[in-house]
PDB file of C-alpha atoms and ligand atoms in Angstrom:
ATOM      1  CA  MET A1075      -7.439   0.942 -38.488  1.00 63.00           C
ATOM      2  CA  ALA A1076      -5.896   1.139 -34.967  1.00 81.00           C
ATOM      3  CA  ARG A1077      -4.509   4.657 -35.459  1.00 78.00           C
ATOM      4  CA  GLY A1078      -7.572   6.517 -34.339  1.00 91.00           C
ATOM      5  CA  LYS A1079      -8.228   4.195 -31.389  1.00 97.00           C
ATOM      6  CA  VAL A1080      -7.944   5.179 -27.702  1.00 98.00           C
ATOM      7  CA  ILE A1081      -5.432   3.362 -25.563  1.00 98.00           C
ATOM      8  CA  VAL A1082      -6.820   2.860 -22.111  1.00 99.00           C
ATOM      9  CA  THR A1083      -4.171   2.640 -19.274  1.00 99.00           C
ATOM     10  CA  CYS A1084      -5.128   1.571 -15.785  1.00 99.00           C
ATOM     11  CA  ALA A1085      -2.820   2.586 -12.957  1.00 99.00           C
ATOM     12  CA  VAL A1086      -3.846   0.060 -10.342  1.00 99.00           C
ATOM     13  CA  THR A1087      -2.459   1.256  -6.986  1.00 98.00           C
ATOM     14  CA  GLY A1088       0.463   3.797  -7.266  1.00 98.00           C
ATOM     15  CA  SER A1089       2.240   5.118  -4.153  1.00 98.00           C
ATOM     16  CA  VAL A1090       0.154   8.278  -3.618  1.00 97.00           C
ATOM     17  CA  HIS A1091      -3.048   7.058  -1.895  1.00 98.00           C
ATOM     18  CA  THR A1092      -3.041   5.133   1.391  1.00 98.00           C
ATOM     19  CA  PRO A1093      -5.177   2.352   2.837  1.00 98.00           C
ATOM     20  CA  THR A1094      -7.118   4.680   5.164  1.00 98.00           C
ATOM     21  CA  MET A1095      -8.217   6.682   2.210  1.00 98.00           C
ATOM     22  CA  SER A1096     -10.148   3.817   0.535  1.00 98.00           C
ATOM     23  CA  PRO A1097     -10.853   0.209   1.554  1.00 98.00           C
ATOM     24  CA  HIS A1098     -10.779  -0.656  -2.171  1.00 98.00           C
ATOM     25  CA  LEU A1099      -7.165   0.378  -2.910  1.00 98.00           C
ATOM     26  CA  PRO A1100      -5.400  -2.883  -3.727  1.00 98.00           C
ATOM     27  CA  VAL A1101      -2.297  -3.516  -1.556  1.00 98.00           C
ATOM     28  CA  THR A1102      -1.610  -7.222  -1.348  1.00 98.00           C
ATOM     29  CA  PRO A1103      -0.216  -9.143  -4.381  1.00 98.00           C
ATOM     30  CA  ASP A1104      -3.548 -11.011  -4.538  1.00 98.00           C
ATOM     31  CA  GLN A1105      -5.582  -7.748  -4.635  1.00 98.00           C
ATOM     32  CA  ILE A1106      -3.296  -6.215  -7.082  1.00 98.00           C
ATOM     33  CA  ALA A1107      -3.387  -9.250  -9.409  1.00 99.00           C
ATOM     34  CA  GLU A1108      -7.164  -9.573  -9.098  1.00 98.00           C
ATOM     35  CA  GLN A1109      -7.831  -5.887  -9.723  1.00 99.00           C
ATOM     36  CA  SER A1110      -5.413  -5.724 -12.622  1.00 99.00           C
ATOM     37  CA  ILE A1111      -6.898  -8.735 -14.285  1.00 99.00           C
ATOM     38  CA  ALA A1112     -10.414  -7.261 -13.986  1.00 99.00           C
ATOM     39  CA  ALA A1113      -9.205  -3.966 -15.184  1.00 99.00           C
ATOM     40  CA  ALA A1114      -7.830  -5.574 -18.359  1.00 99.00           C
ATOM     41  CA  GLU A1115     -11.077  -7.518 -18.845  1.00 98.00           C
ATOM     42  CA  ALA A1116     -12.937  -4.235 -18.559  1.00 98.00           C
ATOM     43  CA  GLY A1117     -10.950  -2.701 -21.405  1.00 98.00           C
ATOM     44  CA  ALA A1118      -7.421  -1.564 -20.064  1.00 99.00           C
ATOM     45  CA  SER A1119      -4.753  -2.559 -22.591  1.00 98.00           C
ATOM     46  CA  ILE A1120      -1.953  -1.168 -20.443  1.00 99.00           C
ATOM     47  CA  LEU A1121      -1.553  -1.836 -16.699  1.00 99.00           C
ATOM     48  CA  HIS A1122       0.741   0.666 -14.973  1.00 99.00           C
ATOM     49  CA  LEU A1123       1.913  -1.086 -11.813  1.00 99.00           C
ATOM     50  CA  HIS A1124       3.509  -0.289  -8.450  1.00 98.00           C
ATOM     51  CA  ALA A1125       3.955  -2.619  -5.536  1.00 98.00           C
ATOM     52  CA  ARG A1126       3.060  -2.331  -1.878  1.00 98.00           C
ATOM     53  CA  ASP A1127       4.013  -4.000   1.309  1.00 98.00           C
ATOM     54  CA  PRO A1128       1.500  -6.768   1.804  1.00 97.00           C
ATOM     55  CA  LYS A1129       1.656  -6.285   5.673  1.00 97.00           C
ATOM     56  CA  ASP A1130       0.623  -2.649   5.710  1.00 97.00           C
ATOM     57  CA  GLY A1131       0.109  -1.224   2.271  1.00 98.00           C
ATOM     58  CA  ARG A1132       3.286   0.983   2.349  1.00 98.00           C
ATOM     59  CA  PRO A1133       4.792   1.683  -1.070  1.00 98.00           C
ATOM     60  CA  ALA A1134       7.316  -1.149  -1.870  1.00 98.00           C
ATOM     61  CA  PHE A1135      10.263  -1.562  -4.246  1.00 98.00           C
ATOM     62  CA  ASP A1136      11.399  -5.153  -3.572  1.00 98.00           C
ATOM     63  CA  PRO A1137      11.273  -7.080  -6.902  1.00 98.00           C
ATOM     64  CA  GLU A1138      10.115 -10.126  -5.010  1.00 98.00           C
ATOM     65  CA  VAL A1139       6.858  -8.277  -4.195  1.00 98.00           C
ATOM     66  CA  PHE A1140       6.299  -7.480  -7.824  1.00 98.00           C
ATOM     67  CA  LEU A1141       7.082 -11.120  -8.724  1.00 98.00           C
ATOM     68  CA  ALA A1142       4.260 -12.084  -6.421  1.00 98.00           C
ATOM     69  CA  PHE A1143       1.709 -10.588  -8.796  1.00 98.00           C
ATOM     70  CA  LEU A1144       3.280 -10.120 -12.153  1.00 98.00           C
ATOM     71  CA  PRO A1145       3.325 -13.758 -13.457  1.00 98.00           C
ATOM     72  CA  ARG A1146      -0.461 -13.981 -12.391  1.00 98.00           C
ATOM     73  CA  ILE A1147      -1.312 -10.974 -14.408  1.00 98.00           C
ATOM     74  CA  LYS A1148       0.626 -12.122 -17.360  1.00 98.00           C
ATOM     75  CA  GLN A1149      -0.905 -15.572 -17.256  1.00 98.00           C
ATOM     76  CA  ALA A1150      -4.461 -14.248 -17.022  1.00 98.00           C
ATOM     77  CA  SER A1151      -4.387 -11.391 -19.557  1.00 98.00           C
ATOM     78  CA  ASP A1152      -2.661 -10.051 -22.626  1.00 98.00           C
ATOM     79  CA  ALA A1153      -2.433  -6.550 -21.278  1.00 98.00           C
ATOM     80  CA  VAL A1154       0.865  -4.588 -21.628  1.00 98.00           C
ATOM     81  CA  ILE A1155       2.791  -4.596 -18.327  1.00 98.00           C
ATOM     82  CA  ASN A1156       4.071  -1.106 -17.470  1.00 99.00           C
ATOM     83  CA  ILE A1157       6.239  -0.924 -14.316  1.00 99.00           C
ATOM     84  CA  SER A1158       6.654   2.415 -12.607  1.00 99.00           C
ATOM     85  CA  THR A1159      10.233   3.855 -12.336  1.00 98.00           C
ATOM     86  CA  GLY A1160       8.778   6.689 -10.440  1.00 98.00           C
ATOM     87  CA  GLY A1161       8.127   4.546  -7.400  1.00 98.00           C
ATOM     88  CA  SER A1162       7.671   7.124  -4.697  1.00 96.00           C
ATOM     89  CA  SER A1163       9.472  10.413  -4.241  1.00 92.00           C
ATOM     90  CA  LEU A1164      11.013   8.891  -1.031  1.00 91.00           C
ATOM     91  CA  MET A1165      12.746   5.987  -2.897  1.00 97.00           C
ATOM     92  CA  THR A1166      16.234   6.158  -4.390  1.00 98.00           C
ATOM     93  CA  LEU A1167      16.738   5.746  -8.168  1.00 98.00           C
ATOM     94  CA  GLU A1168      18.106   2.254  -7.906  1.00 98.00           C
ATOM     95  CA  GLN A1169      15.237   1.336  -5.661  1.00 98.00           C
ATOM     96  CA  ARG A1170      12.846   2.660  -8.244  1.00 98.00           C
ATOM     97  CA  LEU A1171      14.439   0.719 -11.013  1.00 98.00           C
ATOM     98  CA  ALA A1172      14.849  -2.670  -9.192  1.00 98.00           C
ATOM     99  CA  ALA A1173      11.667  -4.321 -10.237  1.00 98.00           C
ATOM    100  CA  ALA A1174      12.016  -3.058 -13.932  1.00 98.00           C
ATOM    101  CA  ARG A1175      15.626  -4.378 -14.060  1.00 98.00           C
ATOM    102  CA  ARG A1176      14.364  -7.731 -12.802  1.00 98.00           C
ATOM    103  CA  ALA A1177      11.162  -8.000 -14.931  1.00 98.00           C
ATOM    104  CA  GLN A1178      12.298  -6.310 -18.111  1.00 98.00           C
ATOM    105  CA  PRO A1179       8.777  -5.340 -18.998  1.00 98.00           C
ATOM    106  CA  GLU A1180       7.568  -4.109 -22.384  1.00 98.00           C
ATOM    107  CA  MET A1181       6.953  -0.656 -20.751  1.00 98.00           C
ATOM    108  CA  CYS A1182       7.982   1.492 -17.815  1.00 99.00           C
ATOM    109  CA  SER A1183       7.085   5.012 -16.776  1.00 99.00           C
ATOM    110  CA  LEU A1184       9.741   7.730 -16.988  1.00 99.00           C
ATOM    111  CA  ASN A1185       9.268  10.919 -15.226  1.00 98.00           C
ATOM    112  CA  MET A1186      10.640  13.817 -17.145  1.00 99.00           C
ATOM    113  CA  GLY A1187      11.719  16.324 -14.488  1.00 98.00           C
ATOM    114  CA  SER A1188      12.426  17.018 -10.779  1.00 98.00           C
ATOM    115  CA  MET A1189       9.636  18.764  -8.838  1.00 98.00           C
ATOM    116  CA  ASN A1190       7.719  19.106  -5.595  1.00 97.00           C
ATOM    117  CA  PHE A1191       5.187  16.333  -5.379  1.00 97.00           C
ATOM    118  CA  ALA A1192       3.017  17.073  -2.390  1.00 96.00           C
ATOM    119  CA  LEU A1193       0.624  14.669  -0.650  1.00 94.00           C
ATOM    120  CA  PHE A1194       0.451  16.598   2.490  1.00 95.00           C
ATOM    121  CA  PRO A1195      -2.876  18.382   1.782  1.00 94.00           C
ATOM    122  CA  ALA A1196      -4.618  14.991   2.314  1.00 95.00           C
ATOM    123  CA  LEU A1197      -3.519  15.271   6.108  1.00 96.00           C
ATOM    124  CA  GLU A1198      -6.296  17.657   6.616  1.00 95.00           C
ATOM    125  CA  ARG A1199      -8.987  15.303   5.230  1.00 94.00           C
ATOM    126  CA  PHE A1200      -8.642  12.508   7.629  1.00 95.00           C
ATOM    127  CA  GLU A1201      -8.771  12.510  11.496  1.00 93.00           C
ATOM    128  CA  SER A1202      -7.149   9.048  12.093  1.00 97.00           C
ATOM    129  CA  TRP A1203      -5.053   6.663  10.147  1.00 98.00           C
ATOM    130  CA  GLN A1204      -4.977   2.873  10.094  1.00 98.00           C
ATOM    131  CA  HIS A1205      -1.061   2.942  10.059  1.00 98.00           C
ATOM    132  CA  ALA A1206       1.472   5.292  11.471  1.00 97.00           C
ATOM    133  CA  TRP A1207       3.394   5.410   8.193  1.00 98.00           C
ATOM    134  CA  GLU A1208       0.552   7.067   6.353  1.00 98.00           C
ATOM    135  CA  PRO A1209       0.675  10.423   8.036  1.00 97.00           C
ATOM    136  CA  GLU A1210       4.397  10.281   8.246  1.00 97.00           C
ATOM    137  CA  LEU A1211       4.701   9.701   4.541  1.00 97.00           C
ATOM    138  CA  LEU A1212       2.273  12.476   3.680  1.00 97.00           C
ATOM    139  CA  GLU A1213       4.147  14.900   6.010  1.00 97.00           C
ATOM    140  CA  ALA A1214       7.478  13.967   4.405  1.00 96.00           C
ATOM    141  CA  THR A1215       6.445  15.123   1.157  1.00 96.00           C
ATOM    142  CA  ARG A1216       6.299  18.694   2.525  1.00 96.00           C
ATOM    143  CA  ASP A1217      10.083  18.720   2.422  1.00 97.00           C
ATOM    144  CA  SER A1218      11.143  16.252  -0.273  1.00 96.00           C
ATOM    145  CA  ILE A1219      11.731  16.427  -4.055  1.00 97.00           C
ATOM    146  CA  PHE A1220      10.670  14.026  -6.615  1.00 98.00           C
ATOM    147  CA  ARG A1221      14.069  13.719  -8.183  1.00 98.00           C
ATOM    148  CA  ASN A1222      14.391  13.023 -11.853  1.00 98.00           C
ATOM    149  CA  THR A1223      17.725  14.791 -12.929  1.00 98.00           C
ATOM    150  CA  PHE A1224      18.881  14.571 -16.476  1.00 98.00           C
ATOM    151  CA  LYS A1225      21.354  11.937 -15.419  1.00 98.00           C
ATOM    152  CA  ASP A1226      18.646   9.965 -13.611  1.00 98.00           C
ATOM    153  CA  ILE A1227      16.640  10.060 -16.899  1.00 98.00           C
ATOM    154  CA  GLU A1228      19.753   8.900 -18.930  1.00 98.00           C
ATOM    155  CA  THR A1229      20.209   5.978 -16.408  1.00 98.00           C
ATOM    156  CA  ILE A1230      16.634   4.955 -16.982  1.00 98.00           C
ATOM    157  CA  LEU A1231      16.870   5.344 -20.828  1.00 98.00           C
ATOM    158  CA  ALA A1232      20.049   3.232 -20.751  1.00 98.00           C
ATOM    159  CA  PHE A1233      18.206   0.466 -18.989  1.00 98.00           C
ATOM    160  CA  GLY A1234      15.370   0.709 -21.517  1.00 98.00           C
ATOM    161  CA  ARG A1235      17.718   0.245 -24.443  1.00 98.00           C
ATOM    162  CA  GLU A1236      19.300  -2.713 -22.926  1.00 98.00           C
ATOM    163  CA  ALA A1237      16.001  -4.344 -21.981  1.00 98.00           C
ATOM    164  CA  GLY A1238      14.036  -3.347 -25.045  1.00 98.00           C
ATOM    165  CA  THR A1239      11.635  -1.534 -22.720  1.00 98.00           C
ATOM    166  CA  ARG A1240       9.766   1.511 -23.975  1.00 98.00           C
ATOM    167  CA  PHE A1241       8.314   4.329 -21.967  1.00 99.00           C
ATOM    168  CA  GLU A1242       5.341   6.156 -20.760  1.00 99.00           C
ATOM    169  CA  PHE A1243       6.918   9.698 -20.561  1.00 99.00           C
ATOM    170  CA  GLU A1244       5.253  11.294 -17.671  1.00 98.00           C
ATOM    171  CA  CYS A1245       5.170  15.178 -18.165  1.00 99.00           C
ATOM    172  CA  TYR A1246       3.895  17.225 -15.313  1.00 98.00           C
ATOM    173  CA  ASP A1247       4.463  20.628 -16.941  1.00 98.00           C
ATOM    174  CA  VAL A1248       5.318  22.096 -20.263  1.00 98.00           C
ATOM    175  CA  GLY A1249       9.026  22.201 -19.500  1.00 98.00           C
ATOM    176  CA  HIS A1250       9.015  18.430 -19.391  1.00 98.00           C
ATOM    177  CA  LEU A1251       8.041  18.367 -22.980  1.00 99.00           C
ATOM    178  CA  TYR A1252      11.106  20.465 -23.924  1.00 99.00           C
ATOM    179  CA  SER A1253      13.298  17.970 -21.848  1.00 99.00           C
ATOM    180  CA  LEU A1254      11.840  15.079 -23.742  1.00 99.00           C
ATOM    181  CA  LYS A1255      12.664  16.901 -27.054  1.00 98.00           C
ATOM    182  CA  HIS A1256      16.204  17.271 -25.934  1.00 98.00           C
ATOM    183  CA  PHE A1257      16.420  13.505 -25.428  1.00 98.00           C
ATOM    184  CA  LEU A1258      14.818  13.078 -29.003  1.00 98.00           C
ATOM    185  CA  GLU A1259      17.367  15.410 -30.503  1.00 98.00           C
ATOM    186  CA  ARG A1260      20.182  13.438 -28.798  1.00 98.00           C
ATOM    187  CA  GLY A1261      18.776  10.231 -30.373  1.00 98.00           C
ATOM    188  CA  LEU A1262      18.240   8.797 -26.791  1.00 98.00           C
ATOM    189  CA  VAL A1263      14.594   8.304 -27.420  1.00 98.00           C
ATOM    190  CA  GLU A1264      12.859   7.207 -30.611  1.00 98.00           C
ATOM    191  CA  PRO A1265       9.356   7.746 -31.906  1.00 98.00           C
ATOM    192  CA  PRO A1266       6.532   6.784 -31.532  1.00 98.00           C
ATOM    193  CA  LEU A1267       6.645   8.517 -28.158  1.00 98.00           C
ATOM    194  CA  PHE A1268       3.954   7.858 -25.665  1.00 99.00           C
ATOM    195  CA  VAL A1269       3.624  10.999 -23.707  1.00 99.00           C
ATOM    196  CA  GLN A1270       1.428  11.047 -20.552  1.00 99.00           C
ATOM    197  CA  PHE A1271       0.365  14.650 -19.641  1.00 99.00           C
ATOM    198  CA  VAL A1272      -0.140  14.636 -15.867  1.00 98.00           C
ATOM    199  CA  PHE A1273      -2.560  17.233 -14.509  1.00 98.00           C
ATOM    200  CA  GLY A1274      -3.305  18.189 -10.886  1.00 98.00           C
ATOM    201  CA  VAL A1275      -0.379  16.920  -8.892  1.00 98.00           C
ATOM    202  CA  LEU A1276       0.540  19.701  -6.385  1.00 97.00           C
ATOM    203  CA  GLY A1277       3.894  20.805  -7.739  1.00 98.00           C
ATOM    204  CA  GLY A1278       2.938  20.284 -11.410  1.00 98.00           C
ATOM    205  CA  ILE A1279       0.626  21.983 -13.816  1.00 98.00           C
ATOM    206  CA  GLY A1280      -2.966  22.395 -12.739  1.00 98.00           C
ATOM    207  CA  PRO A1281      -5.949  20.452 -13.849  1.00 98.00           C
ATOM    208  CA  ASP A1282      -7.449  23.188 -16.144  1.00 98.00           C
ATOM    209  CA  PRO A1283      -8.730  22.520 -19.632  1.00 98.00           C
ATOM    210  CA  GLU A1284      -6.700  25.442 -20.944  1.00 98.00           C
ATOM    211  CA  ASN A1285      -3.559  23.668 -19.720  1.00 98.00           C
ATOM    212  CA  LEU A1286      -4.529  20.423 -21.620  1.00 98.00           C
ATOM    213  CA  LEU A1287      -4.806  22.466 -24.819  1.00 98.00           C
ATOM    214  CA  HIS A1288      -1.528  24.123 -24.238  1.00 98.00           C
ATOM    215  CA  MET A1289       0.358  20.947 -23.441  1.00 98.00           C
ATOM    216  CA  LYS A1290      -1.095  19.352 -26.637  1.00 98.00           C
ATOM    217  CA  ARG A1291      -0.286  22.434 -28.684  1.00 98.00           C
ATOM    218  CA  ILE A1292       3.310  22.520 -27.623  1.00 99.00           C
ATOM    219  CA  ALA A1293       3.692  18.661 -27.913  1.00 98.00           C
ATOM    220  CA  ASP A1294       2.271  18.814 -31.457  1.00 98.00           C
ATOM    221  CA  LYS A1295       4.871  21.435 -32.352  1.00 98.00           C
ATOM    222  CA  LEU A1296       7.683  19.526 -30.764  1.00 98.00           C
ATOM    223  CA  PHE A1297       6.898  16.040 -31.793  1.00 98.00           C
ATOM    224  CA  GLY A1298       4.591  16.280 -34.795  1.00 98.00           C
ATOM    225  CA  GLU A1299       3.424  12.749 -35.983  1.00 98.00           C
ATOM    226  CA  GLY A1300       5.942  11.152 -33.801  1.00 98.00           C
ATOM    227  CA  TYR A1301       4.043  10.943 -30.695  1.00 98.00           C
ATOM    228  CA  ARG A1302       0.824   9.892 -29.061  1.00 98.00           C
ATOM    229  CA  PHE A1303      -0.481  11.645 -25.995  1.00 98.00           C
ATOM    230  CA  SER A1304      -2.476  10.372 -23.107  1.00 99.00           C
ATOM    231  CA  VAL A1305      -3.841  12.220 -20.031  1.00 99.00           C
ATOM    232  CA  LEU A1306      -4.068  11.448 -16.323  1.00 98.00           C
ATOM    233  CA  ALA A1307      -5.560  13.813 -13.914  1.00 98.00           C
ATOM    234  CA  ALA A1308      -5.515  13.525 -10.132  1.00 98.00           C
ATOM    235  CA  GLY A1309      -8.593  13.155  -8.029  1.00 97.00           C
ATOM    236  CA  ARG A1310     -12.003  14.542  -9.155  1.00 97.00           C
ATOM    237  CA  HIS A1311     -10.357  15.921 -12.395  1.00 98.00           C
ATOM    238  CA  GLN A1312      -9.767  12.473 -13.614  1.00 98.00           C
ATOM    239  CA  MET A1313     -12.796  11.638 -15.753  1.00 98.00           C
ATOM    240  CA  PRO A1314     -13.484  15.197 -17.071  1.00 98.00           C
ATOM    241  CA  LEU A1315      -9.902  15.644 -18.289  1.00 98.00           C
ATOM    242  CA  VAL A1316      -9.349  12.168 -19.781  1.00 98.00           C
ATOM    243  CA  THR A1317     -12.704  12.611 -21.565  1.00 98.00           C
ATOM    244  CA  MET A1318     -11.396  15.848 -23.048  1.00 98.00           C
ATOM    245  CA  ALA A1319      -8.089  14.115 -24.068  1.00 98.00           C
ATOM    246  CA  ALA A1320     -10.182  11.423 -25.964  1.00 98.00           C
ATOM    247  CA  THR A1321     -12.227  14.066 -27.768  1.00 98.00           C
ATOM    248  CA  LEU A1322      -8.879  15.675 -28.764  1.00 98.00           C
ATOM    249  CA  GLY A1323      -7.566  12.462 -30.223  1.00 98.00           C
ATOM    250  CA  GLY A1324      -5.651  11.345 -27.141  1.00 98.00           C
ATOM    251  CA  SER A1325      -5.483   8.314 -24.981  1.00 98.00           C
ATOM    252  CA  VAL A1326      -6.556   8.048 -21.396  1.00 99.00           C
ATOM    253  CA  ARG A1327      -5.271   6.759 -18.084  1.00 99.00           C
ATOM    254  CA  VAL A1328      -7.549   5.855 -15.184  1.00 99.00           C
ATOM    255  CA  GLY A1329      -7.159   3.813 -12.071  1.00 98.00           C
ATOM    256  CA  LEU A1330      -6.993   4.160  -8.297  1.00 98.00           C
ATOM    257  CA  GLU A1331      -3.361   5.497  -8.426  1.00 98.00           C
ATOM    258  CA  ASP A1332      -4.836   8.683  -9.851  1.00 98.00           C
ATOM    259  CA  SER A1333      -8.249   8.968  -8.303  1.00 98.00           C
ATOM    260  CA  LEU A1334     -10.114   7.010  -5.625  1.00 98.00           C
ATOM    261  CA  THR A1335     -13.525   7.951  -6.867  1.00 98.00           C
ATOM    262  CA  LEU A1336     -16.027   7.182  -9.552  1.00 98.00           C
ATOM    263  CA  GLY A1337     -17.825  10.529  -9.284  1.00 94.00           C
ATOM    264  CA  PRO A1338     -18.372  13.253  -6.678  1.00 93.00           C
ATOM    265  CA  GLY A1339     -18.441  11.680  -3.178  1.00 93.00           C
ATOM    266  CA  ARG A1340     -18.532   8.131  -4.415  1.00 97.00           C
ATOM    267  CA  LEU A1341     -15.515   5.840  -3.903  1.00 98.00           C
ATOM    268  CA  ALA A1342     -14.671   3.512  -6.800  1.00 98.00           C
ATOM    269  CA  THR A1343     -14.999  -0.056  -5.514  1.00 98.00           C
ATOM    270  CA  SER A1344     -12.356  -1.284  -7.977  1.00 98.00           C
ATOM    271  CA  ASN A1345     -10.105  -0.303 -10.822  1.00 99.00           C
ATOM    272  CA  ALA A1346     -12.321  -2.094 -13.247  1.00 99.00           C
ATOM    273  CA  GLU A1347     -15.211   0.139 -12.229  1.00 98.00           C
ATOM    274  CA  GLN A1348     -13.224   3.156 -13.500  1.00 98.00           C
ATOM    275  CA  VAL A1349     -12.056   1.420 -16.708  1.00 99.00           C
ATOM    276  CA  ALA A1350     -15.774   0.439 -17.388  1.00 98.00           C
ATOM    277  CA  LYS A1351     -16.844   4.129 -16.873  1.00 98.00           C
ATOM    278  CA  ILE A1352     -14.315   5.566 -19.202  1.00 98.00           C
ATOM    279  CA  ARG A1353     -15.114   2.779 -21.730  1.00 98.00           C
ATOM    280  CA  ARG A1354     -18.836   3.620 -21.682  1.00 98.00           C
ATOM    281  CA  ILE A1355     -17.918   7.272 -22.097  1.00 98.00           C
ATOM    282  CA  LEU A1356     -15.639   6.589 -25.129  1.00 98.00           C
ATOM    283  CA  GLU A1357     -18.324   4.304 -26.782  1.00 98.00           C
ATOM    284  CA  GLU A1358     -20.955   6.992 -26.305  1.00 98.00           C
ATOM    285  CA  LEU A1359     -18.614   9.352 -28.076  1.00 97.00           C
ATOM    286  CA  SER A1360     -18.179   6.778 -30.902  1.00 97.00           C
ATOM    287  CA  LEU A1361     -14.515   6.327 -29.972  1.00 98.00           C
ATOM    288  CA  GLU A1362     -12.927   2.798 -30.239  1.00 98.00           C
ATOM    289  CA  VAL A1363     -10.752   1.334 -27.547  1.00 98.00           C
ATOM    290  CA  ALA A1364      -7.390  -0.218 -28.764  1.00 98.00           C
ATOM    291  CA  THR A1365      -6.794  -3.879 -27.815  1.00 98.00           C
ATOM    292  CA  PRO A1366      -3.421  -4.836 -26.166  1.00 98.00           C
ATOM    293  CA  ALA A1367      -2.297  -5.905 -29.637  1.00 98.00           C
ATOM    294  CA  GLU A1368      -3.166  -2.653 -31.155  1.00 98.00           C
ATOM    295  CA  ALA A1369      -1.572  -0.689 -28.326  1.00 98.00           C
ATOM    296  CA  ARG A1370       1.652  -2.706 -28.930  1.00 98.00           C
ATOM    297  CA  ASP A1371       1.565  -1.944 -32.617  1.00 98.00           C
ATOM    298  CA  LEU A1372       0.829   1.763 -32.056  1.00 98.00           C
ATOM    299  CA  LEU A1373       3.612   2.175 -29.482  1.00 98.00           C
ATOM    300  CA  ALA A1374       6.169  -0.154 -31.180  1.00 98.00           C
ATOM    301  CA  LEU A1375       6.361  -2.307 -28.090  1.00 98.00           C
ATOM    302  CA  LYS A1376       8.511  -5.470 -28.029  1.00 95.00           C
ATOM    303  CA  GLY A1377       5.385  -7.852 -27.256  1.00 88.00           C
TER     304      GLY A1377
HETATM  305  N1  LIG B 525       1.282   8.898  -9.684  1.00 80.37           N
HETATM  306  C1  LIG B 525       1.266   9.668 -10.859  1.00 80.37           C
HETATM  307  C2  LIG B 525       0.809  11.078 -10.748  1.00 80.37           C
HETATM  308  C3  LIG B 525       5.233   6.897 -11.913  1.00 80.37           C
HETATM  309  O1  LIG B 525       4.793   5.843 -11.492  1.00 80.37           O
HETATM  310  O2  LIG B 525       6.263   6.927 -12.598  1.00 80.37           O
HETATM  311  C4  LIG B 525       2.514   9.604 -11.607  1.00 80.37           C
HETATM  312  C5  LIG B 525       3.186   8.361 -11.740  1.00 80.37           C
HETATM  313  C6  LIG B 525       4.689   8.268 -11.562  1.00 80.37           C
HETATM  314  O3  LIG B 525       2.524   7.442 -12.239  1.00 80.37           O
HETATM  315 ZN1  LIG B 526       2.761   5.337 -11.051  1.00 80.37          ZN
END
């Protein structure tokens, strides 16, 4: 029975970390494709994907950059492709949607509210940068908003209805669960919902175990049997909180988008290394990992 299985998502590169922070962060299409395929081979059944400018690793939205790696991943693996519509907080909504409109994937992320989304604390941790855009981007997040208005969310949902794309609903605080409930009541989203609880982004809910229990308690109340939760946590909180999620019956997201490390003071050398680690933990806990086919079935994806 797939119902009790854990869906492992790997978020391969994101737009939060920058090349100076880790030499292992994939940035070129080749690197993104290779690391995605290896993550799928290690046990990830969903690949959450962003693109980067191959020249300097800057977050990118051009669909052509996505198309330089998406077909390679699809050809080499059966994993579910999940394209970010969050992009980066410095992109417009249409920039964030451009690749999804073009590729019409099985799944996209959908961020459930507007918020501060700060990267600037990382400025203190590095003395020099490989590229001038890195400190500039981090500094810009001091005075920008990750904009996801109700109308923005409706626009992305309308895209999803047309494309047959379902969503990873990213909820960074308890209020975002109530916003999702609002869309459920309006009939604009349908169960089974895949709700990603996001912990540890500066501007969102903190990475405390009590917060995970509270998010789950409220989501259980709002969505009952009609949802499946997954957890991602930023930085060093990643493995402890996703492990807690799995023991509570949830799914997990790992990957270099969310954390560059494998453990304290140790950079992960690839996305696959993090997938392999959570897989070992899950197996030690006698929890089974869902295959891509089982994930499609559990989340009612178009396949
Ligand atoms: N970087 C994560 C905290 C998105 O791509 O839509 C959130 C994220 C957003 O994955
Ligand atoms: Zn993302």
